[in-house]
PDB file of C-alpha atoms in Angstrom:
ATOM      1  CA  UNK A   1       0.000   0.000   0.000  1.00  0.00           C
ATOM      2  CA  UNK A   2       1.172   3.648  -1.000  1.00  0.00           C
ATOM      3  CA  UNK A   3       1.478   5.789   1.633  1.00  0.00           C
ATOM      4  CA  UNK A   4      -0.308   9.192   1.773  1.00  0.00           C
ATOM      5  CA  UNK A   5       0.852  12.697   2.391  1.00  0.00           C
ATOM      6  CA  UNK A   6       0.068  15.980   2.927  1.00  0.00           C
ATOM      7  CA  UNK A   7       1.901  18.980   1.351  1.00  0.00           C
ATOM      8  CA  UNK A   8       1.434  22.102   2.156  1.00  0.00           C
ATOM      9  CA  UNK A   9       3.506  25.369   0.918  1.00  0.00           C
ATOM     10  CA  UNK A  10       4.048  27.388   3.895  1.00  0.00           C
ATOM     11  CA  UNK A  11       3.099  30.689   2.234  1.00  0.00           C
ATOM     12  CA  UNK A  12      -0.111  31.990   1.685  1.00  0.00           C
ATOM     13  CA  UNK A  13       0.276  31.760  -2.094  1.00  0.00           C
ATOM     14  CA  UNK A  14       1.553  28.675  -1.759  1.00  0.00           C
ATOM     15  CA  UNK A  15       4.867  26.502  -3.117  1.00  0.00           C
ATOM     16  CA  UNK A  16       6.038  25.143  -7.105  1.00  0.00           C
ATOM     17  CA  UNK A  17       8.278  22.319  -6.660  1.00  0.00           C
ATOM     18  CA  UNK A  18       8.514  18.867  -9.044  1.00  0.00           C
ATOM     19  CA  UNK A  19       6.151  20.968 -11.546  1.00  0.00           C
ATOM     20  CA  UNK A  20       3.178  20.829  -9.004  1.00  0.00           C
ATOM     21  CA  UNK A  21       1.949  23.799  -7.057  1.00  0.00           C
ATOM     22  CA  UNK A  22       1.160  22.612  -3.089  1.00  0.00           C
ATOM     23  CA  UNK A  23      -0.968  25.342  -1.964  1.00  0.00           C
ATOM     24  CA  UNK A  24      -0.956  26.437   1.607  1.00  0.00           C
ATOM     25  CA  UNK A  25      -3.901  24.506   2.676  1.00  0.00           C
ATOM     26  CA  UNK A  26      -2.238  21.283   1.284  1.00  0.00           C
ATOM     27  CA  UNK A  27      -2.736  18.586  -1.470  1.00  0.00           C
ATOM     28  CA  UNK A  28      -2.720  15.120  -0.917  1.00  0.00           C
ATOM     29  CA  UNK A  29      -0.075  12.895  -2.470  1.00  0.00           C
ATOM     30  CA  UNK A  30       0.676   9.094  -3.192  1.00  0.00           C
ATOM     31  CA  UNK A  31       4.340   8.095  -2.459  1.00  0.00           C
ATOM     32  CA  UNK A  32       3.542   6.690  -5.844  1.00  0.00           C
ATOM     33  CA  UNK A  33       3.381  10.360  -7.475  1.00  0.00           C
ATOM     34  CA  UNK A  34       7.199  11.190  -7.420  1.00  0.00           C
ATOM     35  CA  UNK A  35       9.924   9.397  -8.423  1.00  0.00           C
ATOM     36  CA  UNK A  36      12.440   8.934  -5.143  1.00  0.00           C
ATOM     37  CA  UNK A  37      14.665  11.792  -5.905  1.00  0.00           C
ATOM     38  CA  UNK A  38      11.897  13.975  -6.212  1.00  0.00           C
ATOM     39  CA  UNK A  39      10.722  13.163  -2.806  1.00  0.00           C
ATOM     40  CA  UNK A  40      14.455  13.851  -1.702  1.00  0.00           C
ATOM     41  CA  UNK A  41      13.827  17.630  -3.316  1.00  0.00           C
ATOM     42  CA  UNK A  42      10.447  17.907  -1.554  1.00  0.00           C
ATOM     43  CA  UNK A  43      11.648  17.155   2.082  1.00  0.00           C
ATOM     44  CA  UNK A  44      14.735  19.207   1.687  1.00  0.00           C
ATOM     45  CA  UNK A  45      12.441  22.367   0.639  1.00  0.00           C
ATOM     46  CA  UNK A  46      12.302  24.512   3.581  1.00  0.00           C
ATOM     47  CA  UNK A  47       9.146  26.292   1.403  1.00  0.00           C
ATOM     48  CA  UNK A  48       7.161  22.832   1.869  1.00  0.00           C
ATOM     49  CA  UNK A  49       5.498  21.121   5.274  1.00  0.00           C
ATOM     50  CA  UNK A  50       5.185  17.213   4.212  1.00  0.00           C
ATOM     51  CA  UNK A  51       2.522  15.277   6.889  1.00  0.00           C
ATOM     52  CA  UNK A  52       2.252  11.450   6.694  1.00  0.00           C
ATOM     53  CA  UNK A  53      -1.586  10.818   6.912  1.00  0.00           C
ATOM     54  CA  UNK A  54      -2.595   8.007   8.348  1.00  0.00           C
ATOM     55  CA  UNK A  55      -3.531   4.772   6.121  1.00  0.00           C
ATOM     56  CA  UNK A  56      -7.319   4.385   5.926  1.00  0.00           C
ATOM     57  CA  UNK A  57      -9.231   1.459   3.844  1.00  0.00           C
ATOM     58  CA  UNK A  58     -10.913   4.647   1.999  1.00  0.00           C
ATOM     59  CA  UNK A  59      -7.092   5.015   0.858  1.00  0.00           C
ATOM     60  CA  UNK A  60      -6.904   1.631  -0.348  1.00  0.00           C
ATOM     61  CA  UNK A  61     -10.063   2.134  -2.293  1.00  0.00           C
ATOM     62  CA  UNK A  62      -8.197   5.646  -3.959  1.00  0.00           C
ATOM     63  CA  UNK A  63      -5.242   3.397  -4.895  1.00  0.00           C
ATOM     64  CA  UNK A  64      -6.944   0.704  -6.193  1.00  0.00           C
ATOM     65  CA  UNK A  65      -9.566   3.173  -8.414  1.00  0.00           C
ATOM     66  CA  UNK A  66      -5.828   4.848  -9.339  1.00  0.00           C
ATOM     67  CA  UNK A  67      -3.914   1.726 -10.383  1.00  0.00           C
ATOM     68  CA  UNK A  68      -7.600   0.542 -12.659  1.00  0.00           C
ATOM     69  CA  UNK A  69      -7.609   3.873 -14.318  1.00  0.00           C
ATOM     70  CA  UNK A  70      -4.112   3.821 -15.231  1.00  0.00           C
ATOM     71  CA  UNK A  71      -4.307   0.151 -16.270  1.00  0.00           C
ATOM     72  CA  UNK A  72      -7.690   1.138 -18.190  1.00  0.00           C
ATOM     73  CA  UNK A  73      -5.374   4.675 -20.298  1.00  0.00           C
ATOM     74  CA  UNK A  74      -2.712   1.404 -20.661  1.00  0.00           C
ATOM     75  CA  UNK A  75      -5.382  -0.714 -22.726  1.00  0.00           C
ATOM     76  CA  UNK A  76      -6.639   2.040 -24.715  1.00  0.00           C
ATOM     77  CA  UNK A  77      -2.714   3.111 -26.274  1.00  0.00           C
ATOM     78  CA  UNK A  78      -2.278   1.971 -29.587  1.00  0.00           C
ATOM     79  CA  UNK A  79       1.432   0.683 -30.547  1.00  0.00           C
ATOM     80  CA  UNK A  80       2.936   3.986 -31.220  1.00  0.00           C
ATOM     81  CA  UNK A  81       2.126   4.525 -27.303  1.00  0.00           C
ATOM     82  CA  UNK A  82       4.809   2.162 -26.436  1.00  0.00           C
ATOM     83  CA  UNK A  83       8.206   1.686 -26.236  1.00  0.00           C
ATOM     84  CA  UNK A  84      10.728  -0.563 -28.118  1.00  0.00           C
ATOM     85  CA  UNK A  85      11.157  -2.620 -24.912  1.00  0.00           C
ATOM     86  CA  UNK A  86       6.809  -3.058 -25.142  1.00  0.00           C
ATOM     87  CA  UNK A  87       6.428  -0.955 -21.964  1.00  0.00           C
ATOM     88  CA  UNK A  88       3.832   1.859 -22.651  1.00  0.00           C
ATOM     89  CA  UNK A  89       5.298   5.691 -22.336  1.00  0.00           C
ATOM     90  CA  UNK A  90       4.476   7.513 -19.106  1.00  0.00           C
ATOM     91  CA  UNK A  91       3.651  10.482 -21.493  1.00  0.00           C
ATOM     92  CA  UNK A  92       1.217   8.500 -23.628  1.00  0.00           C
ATOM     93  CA  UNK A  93      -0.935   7.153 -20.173  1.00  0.00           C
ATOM     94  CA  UNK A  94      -0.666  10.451 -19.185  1.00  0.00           C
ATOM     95  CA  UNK A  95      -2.300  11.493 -22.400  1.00  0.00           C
ATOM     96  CA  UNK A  96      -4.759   8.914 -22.051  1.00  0.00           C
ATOM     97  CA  UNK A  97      -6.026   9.678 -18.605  1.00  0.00           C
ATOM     98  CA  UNK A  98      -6.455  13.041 -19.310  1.00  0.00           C
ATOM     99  CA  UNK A  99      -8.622  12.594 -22.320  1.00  0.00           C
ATOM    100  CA  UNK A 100     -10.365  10.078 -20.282  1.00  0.00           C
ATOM    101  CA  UNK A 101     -11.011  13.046 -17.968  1.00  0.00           C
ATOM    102  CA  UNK A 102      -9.491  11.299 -14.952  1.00  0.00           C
ATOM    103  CA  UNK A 103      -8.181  13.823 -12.599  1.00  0.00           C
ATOM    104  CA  UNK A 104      -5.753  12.064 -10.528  1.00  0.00           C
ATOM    105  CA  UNK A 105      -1.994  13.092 -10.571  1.00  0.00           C
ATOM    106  CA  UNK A 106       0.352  12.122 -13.207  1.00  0.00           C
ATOM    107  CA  UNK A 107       1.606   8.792 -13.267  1.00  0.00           C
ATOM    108  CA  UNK A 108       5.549   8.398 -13.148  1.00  0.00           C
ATOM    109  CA  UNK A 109       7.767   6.232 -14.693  1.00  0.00           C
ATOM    110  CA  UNK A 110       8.167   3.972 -11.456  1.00  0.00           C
ATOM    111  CA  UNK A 111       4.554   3.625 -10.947  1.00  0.00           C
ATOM    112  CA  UNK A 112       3.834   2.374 -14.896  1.00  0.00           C
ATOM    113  CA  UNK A 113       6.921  -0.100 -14.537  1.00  0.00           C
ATOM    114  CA  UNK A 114       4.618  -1.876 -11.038  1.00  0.00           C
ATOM    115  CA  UNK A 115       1.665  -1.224 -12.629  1.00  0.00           C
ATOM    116  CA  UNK A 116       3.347  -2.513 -16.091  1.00  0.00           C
ATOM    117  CA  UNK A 117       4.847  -5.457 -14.154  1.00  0.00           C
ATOM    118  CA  UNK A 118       1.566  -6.578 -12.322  1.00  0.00           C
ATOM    119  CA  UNK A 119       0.100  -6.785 -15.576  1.00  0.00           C
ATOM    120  CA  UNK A 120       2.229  -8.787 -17.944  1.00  0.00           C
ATOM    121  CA  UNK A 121       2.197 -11.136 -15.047  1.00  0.00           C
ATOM    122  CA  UNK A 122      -0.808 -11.422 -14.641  1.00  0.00           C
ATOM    123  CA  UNK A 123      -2.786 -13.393 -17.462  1.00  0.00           C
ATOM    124  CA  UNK A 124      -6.375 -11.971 -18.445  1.00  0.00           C
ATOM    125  CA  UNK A 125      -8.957 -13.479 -17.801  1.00  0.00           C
ATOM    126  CA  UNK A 126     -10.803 -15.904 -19.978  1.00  0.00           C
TER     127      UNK A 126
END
């Protein structure tokens, strides 16, 4: 399970950092949403206040409607959409999701290779 945070930019206008703006009364992240370094960048901004929220089954539920929207963008790419090593390109799910109208944060390259993983593994269903 992912965990969840809260940023918050400690200004009133709030704080850019990793091309999102955190505004002062907080958005709420997946670990999943940044790549690791990025999280290194966002708890060494002094500009940022980063709260671990506490793990609910209503989180679950957000990660698993998450993971089958991303997994839903994956099925709709056509082969263009993917790269010469058959994994799809963040960009293209990104496209995907947002002309799906899904309004969830973008999806980095470590969550596509799980998500990517999980599903070549996993045969479908008959």
């Amino acid at each position: 399970m992912s965990k969840t945070f809260k940023v918050s930019g400690i200004h009133k206008q709030g704080f850019c950092r990793c091309g999102v703006h955190f505004p002062h009364e907080g958005r709420i992240v997946s670990e999943a949403d940044f790549k690791a370094e990025d999280w290194a960048r966002l708890r060494a901004e002094p500009n940022l206040r980063i709260e671990l929220l506490k793990e609910t089954a209503q989180d679950e539920d957000a990660a698993q409607d998450r993971k089958a929207r991303i997994i839903d963008a994956i099925k709709s790419l056509d082969g263009e959409a993917f790269q010469a090593d058959g994994a799809p390109k963040v960009g293209a799910i990104n496209a995907a999701l947002k002309l799906a109208g899904a309004d969830i944060a973008k999806v980095t390259a470590d969550e596509r290779e799980e998500i990517w993983a999980d599903m070549i593994a996993t045969p479908p269903p008959e």
